[in-house]
Coordinates of C-alpha atoms in Angstrom, one line a residue:
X224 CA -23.2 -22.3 -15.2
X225 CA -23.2 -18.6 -14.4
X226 CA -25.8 -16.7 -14.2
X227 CA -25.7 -12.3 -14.1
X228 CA -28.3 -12.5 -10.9
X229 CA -30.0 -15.3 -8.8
X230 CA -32.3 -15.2 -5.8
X231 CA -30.9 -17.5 -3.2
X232 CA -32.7 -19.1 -0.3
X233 CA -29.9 -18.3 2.0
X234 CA -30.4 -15.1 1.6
X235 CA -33.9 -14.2 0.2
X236 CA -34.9 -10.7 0.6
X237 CA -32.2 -9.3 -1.7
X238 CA -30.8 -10.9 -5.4
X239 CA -27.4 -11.4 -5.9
X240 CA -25.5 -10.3 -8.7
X241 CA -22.8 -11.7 -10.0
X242 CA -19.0 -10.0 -10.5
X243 CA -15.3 -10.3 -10.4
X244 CA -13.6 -9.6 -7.2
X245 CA -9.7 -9.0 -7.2
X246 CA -9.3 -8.6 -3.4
X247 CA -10.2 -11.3 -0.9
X248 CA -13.8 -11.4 0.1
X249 CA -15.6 -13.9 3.3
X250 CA -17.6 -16.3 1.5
X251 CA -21.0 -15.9 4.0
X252 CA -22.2 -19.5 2.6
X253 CA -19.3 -21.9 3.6
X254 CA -17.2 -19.2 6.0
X255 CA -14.1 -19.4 3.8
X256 CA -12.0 -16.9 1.9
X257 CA -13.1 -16.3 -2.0
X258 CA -11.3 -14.1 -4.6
X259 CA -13.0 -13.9 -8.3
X260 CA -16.2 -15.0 -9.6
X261 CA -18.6 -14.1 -7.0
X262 CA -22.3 -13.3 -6.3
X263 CA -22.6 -10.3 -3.9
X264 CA -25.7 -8.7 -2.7
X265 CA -25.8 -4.6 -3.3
X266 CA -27.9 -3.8 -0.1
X267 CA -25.8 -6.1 1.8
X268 CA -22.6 -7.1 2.7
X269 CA -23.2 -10.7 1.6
X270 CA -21.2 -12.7 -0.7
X271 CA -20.5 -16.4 -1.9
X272 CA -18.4 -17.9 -4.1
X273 CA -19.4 -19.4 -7.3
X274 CA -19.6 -23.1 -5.8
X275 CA -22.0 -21.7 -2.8
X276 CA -24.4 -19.8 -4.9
X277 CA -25.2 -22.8 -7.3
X278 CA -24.3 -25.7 -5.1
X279 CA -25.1 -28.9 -6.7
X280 CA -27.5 -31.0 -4.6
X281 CA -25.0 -34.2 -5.1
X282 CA -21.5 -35.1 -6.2
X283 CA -19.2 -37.4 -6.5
X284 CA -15.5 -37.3 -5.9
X285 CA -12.7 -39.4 -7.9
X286 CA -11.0 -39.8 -4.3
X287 CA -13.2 -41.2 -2.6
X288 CA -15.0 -43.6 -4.9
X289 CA -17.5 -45.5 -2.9
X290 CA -19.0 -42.1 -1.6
X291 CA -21.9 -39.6 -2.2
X292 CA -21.3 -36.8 -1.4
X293 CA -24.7 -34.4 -0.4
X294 CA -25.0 -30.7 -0.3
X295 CA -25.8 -28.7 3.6
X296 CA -26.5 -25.2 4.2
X297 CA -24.7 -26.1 7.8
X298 CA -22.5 -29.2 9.1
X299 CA -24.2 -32.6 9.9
X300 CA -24.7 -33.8 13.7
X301 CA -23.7 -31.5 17.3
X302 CA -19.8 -32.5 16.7
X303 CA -17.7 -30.4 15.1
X304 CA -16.5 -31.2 11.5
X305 CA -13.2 -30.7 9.5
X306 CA -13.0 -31.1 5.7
X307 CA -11.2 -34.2 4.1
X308 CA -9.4 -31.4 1.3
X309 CA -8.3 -28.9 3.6
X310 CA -8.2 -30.1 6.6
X311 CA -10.1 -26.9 8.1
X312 CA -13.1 -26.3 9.9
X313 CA -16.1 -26.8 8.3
X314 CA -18.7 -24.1 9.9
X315 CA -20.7 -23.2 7.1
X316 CA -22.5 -25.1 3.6
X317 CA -20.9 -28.5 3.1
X318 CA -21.0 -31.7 1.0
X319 CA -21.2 -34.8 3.4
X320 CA -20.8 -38.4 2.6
X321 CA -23.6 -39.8 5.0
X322 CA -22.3 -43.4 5.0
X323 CA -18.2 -42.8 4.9
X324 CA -18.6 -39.3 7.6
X325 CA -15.8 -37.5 5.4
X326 CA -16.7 -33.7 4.3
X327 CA -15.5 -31.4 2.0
X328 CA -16.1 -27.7 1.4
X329 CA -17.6 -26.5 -1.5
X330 CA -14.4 -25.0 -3.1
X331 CA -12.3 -28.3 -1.9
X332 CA -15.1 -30.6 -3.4
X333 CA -14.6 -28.1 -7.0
X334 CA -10.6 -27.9 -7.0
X335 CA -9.3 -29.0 -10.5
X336 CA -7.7 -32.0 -10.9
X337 CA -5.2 -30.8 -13.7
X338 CA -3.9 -26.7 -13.5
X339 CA -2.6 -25.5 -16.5
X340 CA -1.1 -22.6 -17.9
X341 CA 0.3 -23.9 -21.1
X342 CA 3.3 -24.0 -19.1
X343 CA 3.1 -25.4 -16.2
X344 CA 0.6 -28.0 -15.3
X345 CA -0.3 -29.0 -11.7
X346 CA -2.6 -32.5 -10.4
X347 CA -4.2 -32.7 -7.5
X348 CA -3.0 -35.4 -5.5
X349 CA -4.8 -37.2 -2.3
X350 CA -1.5 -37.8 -0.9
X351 CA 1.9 -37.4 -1.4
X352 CA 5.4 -38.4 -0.1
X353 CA 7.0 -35.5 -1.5
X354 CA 7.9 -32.4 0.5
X355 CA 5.6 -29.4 0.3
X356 CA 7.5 -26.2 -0.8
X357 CA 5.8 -24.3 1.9
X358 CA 6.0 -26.1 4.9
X359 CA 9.2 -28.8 4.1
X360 CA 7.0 -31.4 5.6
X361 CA 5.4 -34.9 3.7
X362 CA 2.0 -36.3 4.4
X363 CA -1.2 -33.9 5.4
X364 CA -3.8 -32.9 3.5
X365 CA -4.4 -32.9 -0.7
X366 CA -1.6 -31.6 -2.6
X367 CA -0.8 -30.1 -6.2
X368 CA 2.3 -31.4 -7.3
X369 CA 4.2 -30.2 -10.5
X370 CA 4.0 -32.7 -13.7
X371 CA 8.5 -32.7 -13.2
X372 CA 7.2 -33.6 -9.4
X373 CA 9.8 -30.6 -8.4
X374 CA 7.2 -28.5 -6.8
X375 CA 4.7 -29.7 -4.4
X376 CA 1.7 -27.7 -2.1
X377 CA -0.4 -29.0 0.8
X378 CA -4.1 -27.1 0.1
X379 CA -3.6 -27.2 4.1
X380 CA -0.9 -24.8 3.7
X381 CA -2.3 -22.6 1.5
X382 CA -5.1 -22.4 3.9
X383 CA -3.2 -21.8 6.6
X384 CA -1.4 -18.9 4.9
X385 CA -4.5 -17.0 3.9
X386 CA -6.0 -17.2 7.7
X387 CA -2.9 -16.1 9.0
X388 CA -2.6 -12.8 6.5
X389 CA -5.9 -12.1 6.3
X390 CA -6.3 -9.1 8.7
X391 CA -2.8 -8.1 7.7
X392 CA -3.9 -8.0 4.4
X393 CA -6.8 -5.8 5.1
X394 CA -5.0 -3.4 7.3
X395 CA -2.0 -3.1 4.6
X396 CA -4.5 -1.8 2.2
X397 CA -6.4 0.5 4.4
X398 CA -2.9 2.1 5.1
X399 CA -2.1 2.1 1.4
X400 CA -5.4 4.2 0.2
X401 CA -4.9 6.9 3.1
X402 CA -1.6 8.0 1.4
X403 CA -2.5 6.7 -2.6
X404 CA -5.0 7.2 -5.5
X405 CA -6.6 4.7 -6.6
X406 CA -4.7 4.4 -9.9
X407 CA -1.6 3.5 -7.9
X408 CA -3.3 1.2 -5.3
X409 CA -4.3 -0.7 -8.2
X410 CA -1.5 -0.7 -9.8
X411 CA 0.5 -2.1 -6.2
X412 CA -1.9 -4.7 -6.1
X413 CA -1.8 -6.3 -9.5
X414 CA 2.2 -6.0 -9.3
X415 CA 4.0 -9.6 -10.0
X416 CA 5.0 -10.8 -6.3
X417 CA 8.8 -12.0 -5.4
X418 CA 8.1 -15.2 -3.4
X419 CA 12.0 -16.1 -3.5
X420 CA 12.2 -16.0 0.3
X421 CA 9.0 -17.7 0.8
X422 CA 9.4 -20.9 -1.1
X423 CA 11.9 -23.7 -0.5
X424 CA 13.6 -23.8 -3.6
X425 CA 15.8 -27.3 -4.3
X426 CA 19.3 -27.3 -2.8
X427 CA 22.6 -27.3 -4.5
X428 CA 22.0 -25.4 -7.7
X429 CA 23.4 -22.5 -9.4
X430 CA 22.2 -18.9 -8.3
X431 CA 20.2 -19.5 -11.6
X432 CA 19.3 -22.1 -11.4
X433 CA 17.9 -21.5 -8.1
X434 CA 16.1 -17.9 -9.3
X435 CA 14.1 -19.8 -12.4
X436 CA 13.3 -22.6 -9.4
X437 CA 11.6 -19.5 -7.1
X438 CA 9.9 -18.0 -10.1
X439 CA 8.3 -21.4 -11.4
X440 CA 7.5 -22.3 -7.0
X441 CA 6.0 -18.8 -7.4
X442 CA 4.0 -19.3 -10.2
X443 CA 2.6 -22.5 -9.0
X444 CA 1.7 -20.8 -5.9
X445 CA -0.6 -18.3 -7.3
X446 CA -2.1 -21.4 -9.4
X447 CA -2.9 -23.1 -6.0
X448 CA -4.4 -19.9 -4.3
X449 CA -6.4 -19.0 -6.7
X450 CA -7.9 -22.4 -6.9
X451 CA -8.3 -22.8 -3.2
X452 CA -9.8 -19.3 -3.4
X453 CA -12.9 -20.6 -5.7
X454 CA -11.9 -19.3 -9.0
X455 CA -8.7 -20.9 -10.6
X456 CA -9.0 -17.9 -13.5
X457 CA -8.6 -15.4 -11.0
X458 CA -5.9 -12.4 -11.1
X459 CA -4.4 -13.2 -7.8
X460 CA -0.9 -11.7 -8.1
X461 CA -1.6 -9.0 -5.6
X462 CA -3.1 -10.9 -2.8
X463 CA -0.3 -13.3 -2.8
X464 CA 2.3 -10.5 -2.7
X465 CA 0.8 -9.5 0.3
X466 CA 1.2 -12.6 2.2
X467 CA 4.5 -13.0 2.0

């Protein structure tokens, strides 16, 4: 349910307002990276993803049957905790399964089980023996793998790849509005990304081939990111340019 402002405990001298974010923002609720749907405070520079501002106080999970899952403004216990999903840090609001230990973010707790354009349609998978397109490797965390089960994505890596571009990302477009109006910085970021080079397209094909392989691997990518992101609507073609 979205609502166009809320008062939230975790923040309660200030309302937040809801709005649409197409550049990266620090989720201040579960300490991850959001793009899209957000609620931001205007006095402040406070924001949290859709999940974190109207958290519910329970869930269940369809992986982990047996478990309830139960909503924390911080992690459980002194030790430190990692998310089931991701595979990350958890350092900020969390749903914990009090009886099983396992954790998941808010955004890993939310991801769709089914992506799909029309097109192309991604599931979420707990595990799977197929190589991820990102890292070549099998195993790890949850996946999204391709209904033709050619394309194949470890959440973990898509993790991984927005911590590791994040300050490049931010720097990139502080260079890019010293020299550009803001029509054309716009117009940079919402450009369609080449991710031929970033992918691991199947061997042994025809140079065609091989090009429609990188532009579906691409398109699933920005599927992926924008659902580990917190918003699976969200325009993310210029963020994921700008990691690769």
């Amino acid at each position: 349910m979205k609502y166009s402002e809320i008062s939230h405990y975790y923040h309660p001298h200030h309302t937040l307002k809801f709005e649409y974010s197409e550049f990266p923002f620090k989720c201040d609720g579960c300490k991850q990276v959001g793009i899209g749907s957000r609620y931001r405070c205007s006095f402040c520079d406070f924001d949290l993803h859709m999940h974190c501002a109207i958290p519910s106080s329970s869930i269940y999970h369809p992986f982990y049957t047996k478990c309830s899952f139960q909503f924390f403004s911080k992690p459980p216990g002194d030790k430190p905790r990692f998310c089931n999903a991701c595979e990350r840090d958890v350092t900020g609001f969390v749903y914990h399964c009090k009886d099983c230990g396992f954790d998941l973010h808010p955004c890993c707790a939310k991801l769709p089980m089914v992506l799909d354009d029309g097109d192309i349609k991604l599931y979420l998978y707990r595990k799977v023996s197929a190589s991820c397109q990102k890292c070549g490797r099998k195993g790890r965390s949850w996946s999204y793998r391709s209904s033709c089960k050619k394309y194949n994505l470890h959440v973990a890596c898509v993790k991984d790849m927005l911590v590791e571009n994040w300050d490049q990302f931010y720097s990139a477009r502080s260079d890019l509005g010293k020299n550009m109006n803001s029509t054309t910085s716009r117009r940079l970021d919402n450009r369609i990304p080449s991710l031929k080079s970033t992918l691991q397209a199947p061997p042994k094909k025809s140079k065609g081939k091989v090009k429609k392989c990188a532009e579906v691997a691409g398109l699933a990518m920005q599927f992926v990111v924008s659902a580990v992101l917190g918003d699976p609507t969200a325009l993310v073609a210029g963020f994921v340019a700008s990691l690769f």
